[in-house]
CSV table of N, CA and C in Angstrom, one decimal:
chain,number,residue,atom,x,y,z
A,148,UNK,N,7.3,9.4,-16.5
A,148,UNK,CA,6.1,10.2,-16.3
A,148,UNK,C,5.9,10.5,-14.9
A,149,UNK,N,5.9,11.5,-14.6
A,149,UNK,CA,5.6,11.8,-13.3
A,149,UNK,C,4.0,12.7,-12.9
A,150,UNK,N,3.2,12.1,-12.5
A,150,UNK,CA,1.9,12.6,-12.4
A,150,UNK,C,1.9,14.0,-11.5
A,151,UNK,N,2.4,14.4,-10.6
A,151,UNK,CA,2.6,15.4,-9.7
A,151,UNK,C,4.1,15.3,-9.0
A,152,UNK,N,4.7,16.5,-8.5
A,152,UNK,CA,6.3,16.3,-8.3
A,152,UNK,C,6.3,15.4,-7.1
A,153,UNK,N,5.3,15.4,-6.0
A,153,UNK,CA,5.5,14.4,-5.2
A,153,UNK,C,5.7,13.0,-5.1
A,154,UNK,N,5.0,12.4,-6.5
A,154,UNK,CA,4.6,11.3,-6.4
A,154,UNK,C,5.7,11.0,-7.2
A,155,UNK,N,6.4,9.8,-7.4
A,155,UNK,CA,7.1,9.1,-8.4
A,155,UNK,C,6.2,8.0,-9.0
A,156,UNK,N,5.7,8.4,-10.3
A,156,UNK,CA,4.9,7.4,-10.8
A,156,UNK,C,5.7,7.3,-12.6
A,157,UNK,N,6.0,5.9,-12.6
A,157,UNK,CA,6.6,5.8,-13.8
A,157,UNK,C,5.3,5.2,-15.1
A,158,UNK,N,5.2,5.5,-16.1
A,158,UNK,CA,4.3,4.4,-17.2
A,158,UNK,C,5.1,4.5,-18.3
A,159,UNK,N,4.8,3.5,-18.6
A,159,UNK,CA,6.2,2.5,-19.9
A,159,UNK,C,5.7,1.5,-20.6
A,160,UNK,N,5.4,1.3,-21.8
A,160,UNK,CA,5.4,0.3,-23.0
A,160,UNK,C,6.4,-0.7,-22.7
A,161,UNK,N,5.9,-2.0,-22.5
A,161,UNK,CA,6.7,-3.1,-22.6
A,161,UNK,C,6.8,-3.8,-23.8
A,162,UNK,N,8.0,-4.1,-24.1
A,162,UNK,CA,8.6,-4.5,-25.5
A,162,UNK,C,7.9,-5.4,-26.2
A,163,UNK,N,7.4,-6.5,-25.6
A,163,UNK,CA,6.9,-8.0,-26.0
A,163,UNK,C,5.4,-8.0,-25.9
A,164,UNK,N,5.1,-7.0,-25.8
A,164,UNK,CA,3.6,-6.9,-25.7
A,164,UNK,C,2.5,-7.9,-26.7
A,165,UNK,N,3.0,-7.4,-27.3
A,165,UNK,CA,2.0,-8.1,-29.5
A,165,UNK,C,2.0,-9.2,-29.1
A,166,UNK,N,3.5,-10.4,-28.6
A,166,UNK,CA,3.3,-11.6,-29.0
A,166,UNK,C,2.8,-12.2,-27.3
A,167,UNK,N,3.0,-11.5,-26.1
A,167,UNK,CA,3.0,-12.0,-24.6
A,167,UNK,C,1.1,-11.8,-24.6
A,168,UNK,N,0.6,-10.9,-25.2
A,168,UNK,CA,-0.9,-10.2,-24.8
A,168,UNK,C,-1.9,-11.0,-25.2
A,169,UNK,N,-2.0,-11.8,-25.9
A,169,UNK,CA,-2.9,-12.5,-26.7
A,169,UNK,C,-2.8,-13.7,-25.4
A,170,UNK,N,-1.9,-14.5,-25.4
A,170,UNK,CA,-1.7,-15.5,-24.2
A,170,UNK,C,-1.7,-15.2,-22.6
A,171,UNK,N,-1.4,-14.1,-22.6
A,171,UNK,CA,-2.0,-13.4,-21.2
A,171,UNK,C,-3.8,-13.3,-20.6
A,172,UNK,N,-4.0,-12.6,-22.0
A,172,UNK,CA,-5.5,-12.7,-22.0
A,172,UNK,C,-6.4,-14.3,-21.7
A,173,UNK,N,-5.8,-14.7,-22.7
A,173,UNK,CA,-6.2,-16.6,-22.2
A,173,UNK,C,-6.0,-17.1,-21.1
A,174,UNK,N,-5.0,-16.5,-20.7
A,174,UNK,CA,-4.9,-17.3,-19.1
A,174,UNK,C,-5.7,-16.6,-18.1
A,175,UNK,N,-5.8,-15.0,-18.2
A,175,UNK,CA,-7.1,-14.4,-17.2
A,175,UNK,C,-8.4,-15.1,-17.6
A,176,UNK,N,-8.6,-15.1,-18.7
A,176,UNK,CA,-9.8,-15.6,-18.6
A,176,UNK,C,-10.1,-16.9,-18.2
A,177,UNK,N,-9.1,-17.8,-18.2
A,177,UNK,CA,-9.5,-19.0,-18.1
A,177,UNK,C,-9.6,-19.3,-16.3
A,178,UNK,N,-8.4,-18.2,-15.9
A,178,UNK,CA,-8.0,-18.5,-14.5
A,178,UNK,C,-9.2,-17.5,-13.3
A,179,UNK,N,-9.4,-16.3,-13.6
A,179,UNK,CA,-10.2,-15.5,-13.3
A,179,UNK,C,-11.7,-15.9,-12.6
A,180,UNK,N,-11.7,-16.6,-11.6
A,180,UNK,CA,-12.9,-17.4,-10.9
A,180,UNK,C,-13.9,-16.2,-9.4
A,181,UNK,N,-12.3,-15.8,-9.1
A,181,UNK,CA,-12.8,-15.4,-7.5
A,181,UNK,C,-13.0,-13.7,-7.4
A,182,UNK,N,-14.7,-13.6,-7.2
A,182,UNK,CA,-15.2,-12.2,-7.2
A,182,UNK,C,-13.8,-11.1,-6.2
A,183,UNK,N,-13.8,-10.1,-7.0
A,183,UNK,CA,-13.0,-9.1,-6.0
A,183,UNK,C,-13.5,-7.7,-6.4
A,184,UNK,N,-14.5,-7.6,-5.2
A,184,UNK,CA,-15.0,-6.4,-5.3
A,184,UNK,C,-16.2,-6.0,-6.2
A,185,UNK,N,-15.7,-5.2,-7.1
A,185,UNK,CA,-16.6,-5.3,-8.7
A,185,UNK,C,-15.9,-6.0,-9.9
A,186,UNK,N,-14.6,-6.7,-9.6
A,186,UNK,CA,-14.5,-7.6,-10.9
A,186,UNK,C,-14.3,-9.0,-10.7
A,187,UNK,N,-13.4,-9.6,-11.4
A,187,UNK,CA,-13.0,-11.0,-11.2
A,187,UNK,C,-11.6,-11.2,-11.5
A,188,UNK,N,-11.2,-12.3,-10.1
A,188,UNK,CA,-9.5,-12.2,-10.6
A,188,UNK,C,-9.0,-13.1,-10.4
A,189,UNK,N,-7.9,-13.8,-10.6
A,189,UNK,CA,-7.0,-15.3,-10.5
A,189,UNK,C,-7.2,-14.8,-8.7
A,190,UNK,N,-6.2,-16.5,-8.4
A,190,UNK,CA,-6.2,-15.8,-6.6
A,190,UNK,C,-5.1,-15.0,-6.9
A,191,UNK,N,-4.3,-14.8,-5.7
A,191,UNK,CA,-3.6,-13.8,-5.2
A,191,UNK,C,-2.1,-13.4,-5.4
A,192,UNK,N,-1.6,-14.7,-5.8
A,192,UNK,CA,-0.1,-15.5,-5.3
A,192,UNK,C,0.0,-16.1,-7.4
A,193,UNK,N,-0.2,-15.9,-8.4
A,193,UNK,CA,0.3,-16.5,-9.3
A,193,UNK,C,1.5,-16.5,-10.3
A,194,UNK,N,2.6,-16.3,-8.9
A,194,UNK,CA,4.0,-16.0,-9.4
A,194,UNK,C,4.3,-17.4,-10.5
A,195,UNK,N,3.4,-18.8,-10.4
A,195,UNK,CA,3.6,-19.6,-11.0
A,195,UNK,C,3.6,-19.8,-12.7
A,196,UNK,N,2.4,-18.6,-12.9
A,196,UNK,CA,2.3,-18.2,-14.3
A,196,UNK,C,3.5,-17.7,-15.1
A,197,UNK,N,4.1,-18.6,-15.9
A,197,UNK,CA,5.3,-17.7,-16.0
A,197,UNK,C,5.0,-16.5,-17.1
A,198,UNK,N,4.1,-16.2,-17.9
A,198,UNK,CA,3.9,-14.9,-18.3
A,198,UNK,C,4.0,-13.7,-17.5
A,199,UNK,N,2.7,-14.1,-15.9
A,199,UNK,CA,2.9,-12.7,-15.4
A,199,UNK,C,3.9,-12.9,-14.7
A,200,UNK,N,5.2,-13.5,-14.4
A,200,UNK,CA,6.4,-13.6,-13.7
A,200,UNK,C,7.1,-12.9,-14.7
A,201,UNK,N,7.2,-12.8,-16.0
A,201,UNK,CA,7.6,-12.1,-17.1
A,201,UNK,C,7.7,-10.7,-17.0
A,202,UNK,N,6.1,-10.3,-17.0
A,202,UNK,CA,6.1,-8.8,-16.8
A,202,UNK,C,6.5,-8.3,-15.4
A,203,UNK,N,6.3,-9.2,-14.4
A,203,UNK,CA,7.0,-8.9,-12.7
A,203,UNK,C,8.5,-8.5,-12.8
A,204,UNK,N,9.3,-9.2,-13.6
A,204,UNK,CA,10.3,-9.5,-14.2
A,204,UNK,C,10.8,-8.4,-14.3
A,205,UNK,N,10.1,-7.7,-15.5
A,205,UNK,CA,10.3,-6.2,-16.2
A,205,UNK,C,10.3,-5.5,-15.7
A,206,UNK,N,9.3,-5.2,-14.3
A,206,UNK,CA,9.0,-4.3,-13.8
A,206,UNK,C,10.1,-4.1,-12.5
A,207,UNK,N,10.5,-5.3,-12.1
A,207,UNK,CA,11.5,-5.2,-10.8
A,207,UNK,C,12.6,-4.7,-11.3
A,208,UNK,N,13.4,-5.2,-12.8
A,208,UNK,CA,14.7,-4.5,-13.3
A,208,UNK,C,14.6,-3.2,-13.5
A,209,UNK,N,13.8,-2.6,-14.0
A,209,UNK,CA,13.5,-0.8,-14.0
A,209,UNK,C,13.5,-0.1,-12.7
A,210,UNK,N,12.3,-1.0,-11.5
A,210,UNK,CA,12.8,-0.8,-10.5
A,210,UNK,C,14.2,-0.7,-9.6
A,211,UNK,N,15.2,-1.6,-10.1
A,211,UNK,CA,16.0,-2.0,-9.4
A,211,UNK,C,17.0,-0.6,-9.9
A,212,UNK,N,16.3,-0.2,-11.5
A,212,UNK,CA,18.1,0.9,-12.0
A,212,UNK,C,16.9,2.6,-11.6
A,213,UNK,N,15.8,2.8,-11.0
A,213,UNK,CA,15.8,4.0,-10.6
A,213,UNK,C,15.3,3.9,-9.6
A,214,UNK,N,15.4,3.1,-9.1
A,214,UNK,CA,15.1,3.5,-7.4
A,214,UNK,C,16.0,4.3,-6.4
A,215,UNK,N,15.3,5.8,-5.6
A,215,UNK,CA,16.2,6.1,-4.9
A,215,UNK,C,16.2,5.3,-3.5
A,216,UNK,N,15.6,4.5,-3.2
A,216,UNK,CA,15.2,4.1,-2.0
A,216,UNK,C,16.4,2.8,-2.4
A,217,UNK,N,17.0,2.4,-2.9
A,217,UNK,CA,17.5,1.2,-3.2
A,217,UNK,C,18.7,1.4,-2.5
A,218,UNK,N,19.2,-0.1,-1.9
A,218,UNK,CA,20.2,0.0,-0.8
A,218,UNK,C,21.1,-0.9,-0.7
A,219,UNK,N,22.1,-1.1,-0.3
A,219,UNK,CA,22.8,-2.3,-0.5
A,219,UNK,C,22.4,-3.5,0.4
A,220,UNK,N,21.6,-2.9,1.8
A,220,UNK,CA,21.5,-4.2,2.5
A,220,UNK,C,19.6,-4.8,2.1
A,221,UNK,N,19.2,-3.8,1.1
A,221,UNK,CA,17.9,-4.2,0.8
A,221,UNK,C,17.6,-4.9,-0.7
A,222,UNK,N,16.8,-5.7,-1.1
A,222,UNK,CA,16.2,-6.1,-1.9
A,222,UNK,C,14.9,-6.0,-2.3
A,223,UNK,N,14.5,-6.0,-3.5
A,223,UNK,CA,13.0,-6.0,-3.9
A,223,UNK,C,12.3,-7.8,-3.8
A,224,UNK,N,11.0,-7.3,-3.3
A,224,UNK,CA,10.5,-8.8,-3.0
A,224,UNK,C,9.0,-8.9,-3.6
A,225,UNK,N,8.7,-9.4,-4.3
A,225,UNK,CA,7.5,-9.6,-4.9
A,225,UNK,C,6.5,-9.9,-3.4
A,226,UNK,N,5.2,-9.4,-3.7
A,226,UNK,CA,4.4,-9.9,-2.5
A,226,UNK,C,3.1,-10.3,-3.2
A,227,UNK,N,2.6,-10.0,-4.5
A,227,UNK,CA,1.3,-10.2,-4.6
A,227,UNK,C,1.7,-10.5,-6.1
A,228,UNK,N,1.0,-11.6,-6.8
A,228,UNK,CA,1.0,-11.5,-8.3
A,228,UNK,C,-0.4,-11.7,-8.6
A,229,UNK,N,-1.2,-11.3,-9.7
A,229,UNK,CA,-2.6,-11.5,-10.0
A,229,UNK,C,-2.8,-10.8,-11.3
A,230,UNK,N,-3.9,-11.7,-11.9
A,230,UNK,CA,-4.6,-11.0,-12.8
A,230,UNK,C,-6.3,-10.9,-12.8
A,231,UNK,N,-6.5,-9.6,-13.5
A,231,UNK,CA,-8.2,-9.2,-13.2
A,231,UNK,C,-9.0,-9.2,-14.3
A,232,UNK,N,-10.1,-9.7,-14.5
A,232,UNK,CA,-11.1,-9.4,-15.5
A,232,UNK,C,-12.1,-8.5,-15.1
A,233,UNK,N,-12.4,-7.5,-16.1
A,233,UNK,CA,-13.5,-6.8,-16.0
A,233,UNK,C,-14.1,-6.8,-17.0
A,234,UNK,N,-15.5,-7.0,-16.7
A,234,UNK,CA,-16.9,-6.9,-18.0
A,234,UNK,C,-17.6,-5.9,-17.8
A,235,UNK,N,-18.1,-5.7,-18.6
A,235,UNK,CA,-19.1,-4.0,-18.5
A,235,UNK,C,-19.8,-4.0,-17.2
A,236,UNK,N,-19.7,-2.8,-16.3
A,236,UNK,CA,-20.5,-2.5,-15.1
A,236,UNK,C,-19.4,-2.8,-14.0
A,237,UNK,N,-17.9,-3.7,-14.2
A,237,UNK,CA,-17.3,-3.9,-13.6
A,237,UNK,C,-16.8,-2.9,-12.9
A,238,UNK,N,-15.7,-2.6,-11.8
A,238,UNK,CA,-15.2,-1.7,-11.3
A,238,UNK,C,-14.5,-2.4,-10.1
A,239,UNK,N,-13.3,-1.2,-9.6
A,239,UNK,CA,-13.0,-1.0,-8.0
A,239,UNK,C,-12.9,-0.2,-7.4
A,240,UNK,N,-13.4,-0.2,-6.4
A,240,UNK,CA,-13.4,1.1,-5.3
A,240,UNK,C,-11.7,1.5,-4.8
A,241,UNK,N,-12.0,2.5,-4.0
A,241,UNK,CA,-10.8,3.1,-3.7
A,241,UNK,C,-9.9,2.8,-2.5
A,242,UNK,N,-8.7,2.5,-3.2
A,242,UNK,CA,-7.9,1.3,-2.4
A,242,UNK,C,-6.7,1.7,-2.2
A,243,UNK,N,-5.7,1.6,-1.2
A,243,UNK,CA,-4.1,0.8,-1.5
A,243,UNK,C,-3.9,-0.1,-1.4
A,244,UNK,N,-2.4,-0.3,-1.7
A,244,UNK,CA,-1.8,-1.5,-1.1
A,244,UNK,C,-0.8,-1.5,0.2
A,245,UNK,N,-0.9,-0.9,0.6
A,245,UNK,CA,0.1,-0.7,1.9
A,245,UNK,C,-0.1,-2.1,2.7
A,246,UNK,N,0.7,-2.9,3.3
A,246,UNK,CA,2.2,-2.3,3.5
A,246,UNK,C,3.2,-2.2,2.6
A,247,UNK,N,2.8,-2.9,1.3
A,247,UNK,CA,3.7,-2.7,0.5
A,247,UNK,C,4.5,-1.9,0.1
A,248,UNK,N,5.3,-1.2,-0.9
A,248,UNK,CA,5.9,-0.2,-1.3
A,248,UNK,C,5.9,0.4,-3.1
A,249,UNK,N,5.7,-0.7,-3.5
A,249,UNK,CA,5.3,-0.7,-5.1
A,249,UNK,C,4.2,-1.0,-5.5
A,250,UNK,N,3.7,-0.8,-6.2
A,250,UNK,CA,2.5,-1.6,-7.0
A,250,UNK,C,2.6,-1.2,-8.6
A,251,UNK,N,2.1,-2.2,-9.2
A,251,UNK,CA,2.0,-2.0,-10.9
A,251,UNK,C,1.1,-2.8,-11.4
A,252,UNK,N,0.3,-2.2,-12.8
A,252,UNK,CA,-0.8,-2.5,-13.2
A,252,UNK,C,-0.2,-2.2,-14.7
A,253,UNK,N,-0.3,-3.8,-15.8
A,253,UNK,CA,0.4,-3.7,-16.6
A,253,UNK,C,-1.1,-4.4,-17.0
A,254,UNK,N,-1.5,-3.3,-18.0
A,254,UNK,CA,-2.8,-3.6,-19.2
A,254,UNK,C,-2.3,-4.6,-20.6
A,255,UNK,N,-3.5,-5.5,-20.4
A,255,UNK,CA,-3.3,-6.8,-21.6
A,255,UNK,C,-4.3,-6.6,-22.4
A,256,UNK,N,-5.6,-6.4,-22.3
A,256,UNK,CA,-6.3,-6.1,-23.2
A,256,UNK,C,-7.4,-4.9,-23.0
A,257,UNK,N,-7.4,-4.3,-23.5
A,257,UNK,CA,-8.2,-3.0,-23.5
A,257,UNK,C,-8.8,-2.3,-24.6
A,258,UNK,N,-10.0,-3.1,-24.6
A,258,UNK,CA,-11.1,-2.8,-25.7
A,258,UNK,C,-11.7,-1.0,-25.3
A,259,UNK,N,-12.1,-1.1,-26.6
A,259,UNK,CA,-13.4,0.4,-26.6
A,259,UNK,C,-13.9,1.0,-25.8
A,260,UNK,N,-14.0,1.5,-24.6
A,260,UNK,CA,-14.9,1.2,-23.4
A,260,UNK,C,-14.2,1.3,-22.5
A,261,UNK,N,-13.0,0.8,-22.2
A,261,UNK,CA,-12.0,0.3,-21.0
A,261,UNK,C,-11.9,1.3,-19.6
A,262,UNK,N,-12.1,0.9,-19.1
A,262,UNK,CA,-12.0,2.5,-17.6
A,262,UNK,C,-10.4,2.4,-17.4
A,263,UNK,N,-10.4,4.0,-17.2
A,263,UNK,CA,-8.9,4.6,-16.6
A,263,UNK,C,-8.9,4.1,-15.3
A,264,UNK,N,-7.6,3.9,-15.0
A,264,UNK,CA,-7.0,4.1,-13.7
A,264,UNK,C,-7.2,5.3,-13.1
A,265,UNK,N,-7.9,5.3,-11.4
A,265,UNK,CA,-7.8,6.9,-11.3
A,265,UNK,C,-7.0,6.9,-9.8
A,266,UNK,N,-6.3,8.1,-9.8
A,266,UNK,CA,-5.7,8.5,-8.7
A,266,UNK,C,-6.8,8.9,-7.7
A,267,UNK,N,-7.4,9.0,-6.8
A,267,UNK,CA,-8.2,9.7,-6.0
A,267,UNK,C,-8.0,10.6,-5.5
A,268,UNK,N,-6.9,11.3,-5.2
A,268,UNK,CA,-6.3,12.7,-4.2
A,268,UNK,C,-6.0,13.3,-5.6
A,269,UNK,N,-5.5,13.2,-6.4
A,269,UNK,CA,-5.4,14.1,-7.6
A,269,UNK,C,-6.4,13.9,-8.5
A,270,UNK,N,-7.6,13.3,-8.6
A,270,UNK,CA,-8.3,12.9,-9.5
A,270,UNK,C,-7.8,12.8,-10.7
A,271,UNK,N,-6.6,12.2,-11.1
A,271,UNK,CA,-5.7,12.2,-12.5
A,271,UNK,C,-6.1,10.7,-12.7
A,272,UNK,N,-6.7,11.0,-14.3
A,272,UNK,CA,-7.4,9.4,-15.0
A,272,UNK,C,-6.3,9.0,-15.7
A,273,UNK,N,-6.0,7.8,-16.1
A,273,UNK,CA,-5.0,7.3,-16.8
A,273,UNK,C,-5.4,6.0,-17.9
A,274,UNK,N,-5.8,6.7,-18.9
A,274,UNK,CA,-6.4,5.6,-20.0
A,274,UNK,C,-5.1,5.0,-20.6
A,275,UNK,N,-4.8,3.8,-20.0
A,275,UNK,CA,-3.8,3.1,-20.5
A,275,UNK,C,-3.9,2.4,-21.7
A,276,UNK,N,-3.2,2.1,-22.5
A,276,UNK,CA,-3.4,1.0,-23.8
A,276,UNK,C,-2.5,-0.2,-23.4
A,277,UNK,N,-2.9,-1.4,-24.8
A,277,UNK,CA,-2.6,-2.2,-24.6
A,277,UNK,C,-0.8,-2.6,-24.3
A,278,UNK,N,-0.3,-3.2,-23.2
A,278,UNK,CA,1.3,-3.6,-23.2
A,278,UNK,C,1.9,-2.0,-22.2
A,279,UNK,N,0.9,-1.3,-21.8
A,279,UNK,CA,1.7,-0.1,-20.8
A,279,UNK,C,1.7,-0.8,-19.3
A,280,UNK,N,2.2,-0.6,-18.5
A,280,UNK,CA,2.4,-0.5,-17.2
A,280,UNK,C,2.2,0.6,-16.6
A,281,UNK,N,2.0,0.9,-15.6
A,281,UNK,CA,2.1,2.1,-14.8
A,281,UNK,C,2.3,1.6,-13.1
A,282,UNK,N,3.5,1.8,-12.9
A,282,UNK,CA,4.4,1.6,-11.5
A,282,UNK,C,3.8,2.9,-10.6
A,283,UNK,N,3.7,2.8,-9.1
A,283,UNK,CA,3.0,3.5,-8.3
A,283,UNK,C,3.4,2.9,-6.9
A,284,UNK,N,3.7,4.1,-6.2
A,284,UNK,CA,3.8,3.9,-4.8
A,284,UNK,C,2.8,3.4,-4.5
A,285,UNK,N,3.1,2.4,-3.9
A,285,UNK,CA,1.7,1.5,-2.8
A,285,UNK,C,0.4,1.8,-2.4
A,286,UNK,N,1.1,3.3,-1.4
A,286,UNK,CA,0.3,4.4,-0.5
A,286,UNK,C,-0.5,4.9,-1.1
A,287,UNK,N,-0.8,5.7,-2.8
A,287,UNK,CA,-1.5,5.9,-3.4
A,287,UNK,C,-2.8,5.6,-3.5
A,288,UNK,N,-3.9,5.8,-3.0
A,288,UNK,CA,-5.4,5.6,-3.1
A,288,UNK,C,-5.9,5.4,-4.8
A,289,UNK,N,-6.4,4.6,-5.2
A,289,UNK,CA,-6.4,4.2,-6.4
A,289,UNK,C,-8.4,4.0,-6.6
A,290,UNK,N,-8.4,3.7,-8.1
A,290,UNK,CA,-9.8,3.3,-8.3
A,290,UNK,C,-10.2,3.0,-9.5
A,291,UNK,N,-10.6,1.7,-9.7
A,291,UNK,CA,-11.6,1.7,-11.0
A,291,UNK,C,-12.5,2.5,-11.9
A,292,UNK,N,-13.3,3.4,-11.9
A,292,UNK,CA,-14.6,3.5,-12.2
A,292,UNK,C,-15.4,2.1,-13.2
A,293,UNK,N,-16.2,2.0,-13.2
A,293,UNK,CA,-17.6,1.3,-13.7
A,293,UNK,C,-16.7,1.1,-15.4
A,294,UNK,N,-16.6,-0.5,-15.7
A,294,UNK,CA,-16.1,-0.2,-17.2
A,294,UNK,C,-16.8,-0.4,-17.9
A,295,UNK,N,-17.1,0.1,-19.3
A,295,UNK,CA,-17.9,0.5,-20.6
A,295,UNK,C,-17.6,-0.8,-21.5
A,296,UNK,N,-17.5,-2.3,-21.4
A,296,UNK,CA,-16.8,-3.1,-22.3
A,296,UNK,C,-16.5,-4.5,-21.8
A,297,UNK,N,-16.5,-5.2,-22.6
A,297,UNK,CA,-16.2,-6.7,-22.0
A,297,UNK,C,-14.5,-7.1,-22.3
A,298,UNK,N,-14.2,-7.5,-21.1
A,298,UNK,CA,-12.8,-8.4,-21.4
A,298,UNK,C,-11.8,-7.6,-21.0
A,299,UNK,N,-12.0,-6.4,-20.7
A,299,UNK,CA,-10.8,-5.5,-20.0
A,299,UNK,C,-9.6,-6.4,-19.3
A,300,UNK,N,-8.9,-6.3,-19.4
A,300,UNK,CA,-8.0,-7.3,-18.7
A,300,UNK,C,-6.6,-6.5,-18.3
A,301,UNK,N,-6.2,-7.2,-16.8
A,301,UNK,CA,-4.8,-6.7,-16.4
A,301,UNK,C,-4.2,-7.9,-15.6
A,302,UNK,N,-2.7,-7.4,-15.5
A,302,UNK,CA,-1.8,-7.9,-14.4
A,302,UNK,C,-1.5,-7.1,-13.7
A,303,UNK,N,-1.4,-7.4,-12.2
A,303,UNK,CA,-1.2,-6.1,-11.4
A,303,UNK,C,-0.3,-6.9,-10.1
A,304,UNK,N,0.2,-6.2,-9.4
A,304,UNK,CA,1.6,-7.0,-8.2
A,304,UNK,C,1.8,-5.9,-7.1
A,305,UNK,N,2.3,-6.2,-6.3
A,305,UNK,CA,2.7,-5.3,-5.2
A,305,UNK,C,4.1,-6.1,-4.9
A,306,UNK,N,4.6,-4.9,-4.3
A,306,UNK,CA,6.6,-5.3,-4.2
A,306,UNK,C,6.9,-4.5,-2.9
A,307,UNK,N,7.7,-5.0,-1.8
A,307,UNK,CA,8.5,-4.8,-1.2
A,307,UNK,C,9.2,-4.6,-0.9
A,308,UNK,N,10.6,-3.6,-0.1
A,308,UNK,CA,11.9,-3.8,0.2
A,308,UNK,C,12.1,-4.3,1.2
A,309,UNK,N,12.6,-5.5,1.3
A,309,UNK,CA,12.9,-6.4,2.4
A,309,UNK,C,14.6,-6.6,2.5
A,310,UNK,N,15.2,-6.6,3.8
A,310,UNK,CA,16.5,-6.4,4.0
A,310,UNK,C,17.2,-8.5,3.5
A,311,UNK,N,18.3,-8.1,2.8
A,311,UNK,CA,18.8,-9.2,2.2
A,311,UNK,C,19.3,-10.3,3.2
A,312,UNK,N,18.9,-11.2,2.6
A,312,UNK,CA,18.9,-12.2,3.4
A,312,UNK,C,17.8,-13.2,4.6
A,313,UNK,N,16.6,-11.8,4.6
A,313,UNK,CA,15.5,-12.6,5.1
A,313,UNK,C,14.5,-13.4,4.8
């Protein structure tokens, strides 16, 4: 899927969703302590989780077979792993990830209510369902709006190309 021709933005259904989503959800909620912004999120770093190392997983091999930026003396490098809770009134303001080069937001649970993903420069909303991803250049200005619902839940990461061997 590509949102506008400039942008390269992929969204994709991951396979294992039904049986990985239910246990995903339990671990945000359980882990989900430290305010960020308008919601709540694990800390920063929980490559340790091997669920959301799972979906990182998924996302770096799709990465790896269409990337045009992909090179032989470069590699992809995970930089950020986390998951977020949002309860009604939750939200985030409008952000990137730079310096990074990737970012992805792979939705776990997404009740009645749930806020889209929005682009800010194109104002394009993205009501994801449960087990989609949506991969995004870093650079991209992004945003929550205010969510309608309790328990909204994601995993989201940022990735880099770092030259092999550093």
């Amino acid at each position: 899927m590509k949102i506008t021709e400039r942008y390269e933005i992929h969204r994709m259904s991951y396979p294992f969703a039904k049986k990985l989503n239910p246990i995903i959800h339990d671990i945000i909620l359980k882990n989900a302590t430290i305010p960020d912004k308008g919601a709540i999120m694990t800390h920063w770093d929980r490559r340790d989780i091997k669920e959301f190392s799972l979906i990182f997983k998924w996302v770096e091999d799709f990465l790896i077979g269409v990337s045009q930026y992909q090179r032989e003396n470069l590699t992809l490098e995970l930089n950020n792993l986390w998951g977020q809770l949002y309860n009604k009134g939750d939200y985030q303001d409008a952000h990137d990830h730079l310096p990074c080069h990737w970012s992805f937001v792979y939705y776990v649970n997404t009740p009645r209510g749930s806020s889209p993903l929005v682009f800010e420069q194109s104002k394009t909303k993205l009501h994801l369902k449960e087990g989609e991803v949506i991969i995004f250049p870093a650079w991209i200005r992004h945003y929550v709006p205010p969510n309608r619902c309790e328990e909204r839940s994601i995993v989201a990461g940022n990735i880099s190309y770092v030259e092999k061997g550093t």
